Structures are given as structure tokens and as C-alpha cells.
């Protein structure tokens, strides 16, 4: 594997740009954003002054791989959660269709909130069978 320090710097700059643009990873949690930046910092420290990953010791290679996995896992999930889904819907009583767009994470939160509200309503309406 031959990742030069300059190649890593370019990849890191792209990730930082995507984190800052407010679109690519809009649904990333603040603590995950911090973990990504910390992992990138540790990776940069490991690669500092190294022309190739082959120059690293085996424990350093393992640590670098683990940091890379942390970054990849978090960013992959954040990208999926940030994906925008649009639907055309007709409101009840209207013939006009409107387009609504939500991220995958927004849809999931809305679905979970709806399920919670439904369960709360069902508990309130259902009489206690023990009486």
C-alpha cells in the first residue's frame, strides 16, 4: 500500500470540506464529527514524514487501518442518513400534488415519533383489564 503523506492530506482536505459544506453529511452527529476529526488527526500524525505505509511498523499499520475504519464507518452512515428522498403527494381533499423532501434520518425520526405517539394514545384509550 503506498499512501504518501500528500495523498492523505488531499483526502483529509476533501473530508473536511464535505463536513463543513452543510450538505454532504448534514445528518452527522456532533460527537461523530468530532470522532472523525480526531481519527484524521491521529492518521496524519502516524503518516507524518512517511513516504509510504510500507515504512510503518506492523502495529502502526494496524492502528492506521483501525482509524481509517472508524472514519469510513461514520461517514458511510452519515452519508446514507443525509440522503434526500422526495415524494409527490396529494393532500387529503386536494387535487394538487406537492413535493416533499426529507433526509433518510428525518424520515426515520418522524416514523419513530409517530409510533411513539400511537403507542401512547393506545395506552391511554385501552382500559386496564385488571380492574
mmCIF file of N, CA and C in Angstrom, residues 15-16 29-43 67 70-75:
data_model
loop_
_atom_site.group_PDB
_atom_site.id
_atom_site.type_symbol
_atom_site.label_atom_id
_atom_site.label_comp_id
_atom_site.label_asym_id
_atom_site.label_seq_id
_atom_site.Cartn_x
_atom_site.Cartn_y
_atom_site.Cartn_z
ATOM 1 N N UNK A 15 -12.501 15.494 2.943
ATOM 2 C CA UNK A 15 -13.419 15.107 4.022
ATOM 3 C C UNK A 15 -13.790 16.328 4.852
ATOM 4 N N UNK A 16 -12.805 17.139 5.204
ATOM 5 C CA UNK A 16 -13.072 18.350 5.997
ATOM 6 C C UNK A 16 -14.003 19.297 5.241
ATOM 7 N N UNK A 29 -23.864 13.385 13.555
ATOM 8 C CA UNK A 29 -23.979 13.873 14.930
ATOM 9 C C UNK A 29 -22.700 14.617 15.309
ATOM 10 N N UNK A 30 -22.813 15.639 16.165
ATOM 11 C CA UNK A 30 -21.623 16.400 16.561
ATOM 12 C C UNK A 30 -20.518 15.520 17.158
ATOM 13 N N UNK A 31 -20.906 14.519 17.952
ATOM 14 C CA UNK A 31 -19.877 13.651 18.541
ATOM 15 C C UNK A 31 -19.206 12.778 17.475
ATOM 16 N N UNK A 32 -19.955 12.380 16.445
ATOM 17 C CA UNK A 32 -19.354 11.618 15.344
ATOM 18 C C UNK A 32 -18.438 12.504 14.504
ATOM 19 N N UNK A 33 -18.838 13.742 14.303
ATOM 20 C CA UNK A 33 -17.991 14.702 13.575
ATOM 21 C C UNK A 33 -16.655 14.858 14.309
ATOM 22 N N UNK A 34 -16.718 14.956 15.639
ATOM 23 C CA UNK A 34 -15.503 15.093 16.448
ATOM 24 C C UNK A 34 -14.650 13.826 16.357
ATOM 25 N N UNK A 35 -15.291 12.657 16.389
ATOM 26 C CA UNK A 35 -14.543 11.392 16.288
ATOM 27 C C UNK A 35 -13.833 11.282 14.945
ATOM 28 N N UNK A 36 -14.494 11.713 13.871
ATOM 29 C CA UNK A 36 -13.867 11.678 12.547
ATOM 30 C C UNK A 36 -12.639 12.583 12.543
ATOM 31 N N UNK A 37 -12.786 13.771 13.057
ATOM 32 C CA UNK A 37 -11.649 14.710 13.067
ATOM 33 C C UNK A 37 -10.500 14.194 13.930
ATOM 34 N N UNK A 38 -10.826 13.574 15.069
ATOM 35 C CA UNK A 38 -9.777 13.007 15.924
ATOM 36 C C UNK A 38 -9.053 11.862 15.213
ATOM 37 N N UNK A 39 -9.805 11.009 14.545
ATOM 38 C CA UNK A 39 -9.190 9.896 13.807
ATOM 39 C C UNK A 39 -8.308 10.414 12.678
ATOM 40 N N UNK A 40 -8.779 11.423 11.967
ATOM 41 C CA UNK A 40 -7.970 12.012 10.896
ATOM 42 C C UNK A 40 -6.684 12.610 11.456
ATOM 43 N N UNK A 41 -6.778 13.222 12.619
ATOM 44 C CA UNK A 41 -5.596 13.810 13.265
ATOM 45 C C UNK A 41 -4.589 12.716 13.627
ATOM 46 N N UNK A 42 -5.075 11.611 14.201
ATOM 47 C CA UNK A 42 -4.179 10.503 14.561
ATOM 48 C C UNK A 42 -3.566 9.872 13.305
ATOM 49 N N UNK A 43 -4.349 9.771 12.236
ATOM 50 C CA UNK A 43 -3.818 9.228 10.985
ATOM 51 C C UNK A 43 -2.722 10.135 10.425
ATOM 52 N N UNK A 67 -8.121 3.358 12.493
ATOM 53 C CA UNK A 67 -8.585 4.752 12.401
ATOM 54 C C UNK A 67 -9.328 4.971 11.085
ATOM 55 N N UNK A 70 -12.808 3.584 11.375
ATOM 56 C CA UNK A 70 -13.680 4.476 12.152
ATOM 57 C C UNK A 70 -14.228 5.572 11.242
ATOM 58 N N UNK A 71 -13.332 6.217 10.504
ATOM 59 C CA UNK A 71 -13.734 7.302 9.599
ATOM 60 C C UNK A 71 -14.705 6.788 8.539
ATOM 61 N N UNK A 72 -14.366 5.682 7.903
ATOM 62 C CA UNK A 72 -15.222 5.136 6.836
ATOM 63 C C UNK A 72 -16.600 4.759 7.352
ATOM 64 N N UNK A 73 -16.654 4.109 8.504
ATOM 65 C CA UNK A 73 -17.937 3.675 9.063
ATOM 66 C C UNK A 73 -18.832 4.864 9.383
ATOM 67 N N UNK A 74 -18.280 5.850 10.060
ATOM 68 C CA UNK A 74 -19.073 7.026 10.449
ATOM 69 C C UNK A 74 -19.542 7.790 9.216
ATOM 70 N N UNK A 75 -18.641 8.032 8.273
ATOM 71 C CA UNK A 75 -19.009 8.822 7.095
ATOM 72 C C UNK A 75 -19.984 8.082 6.184
#
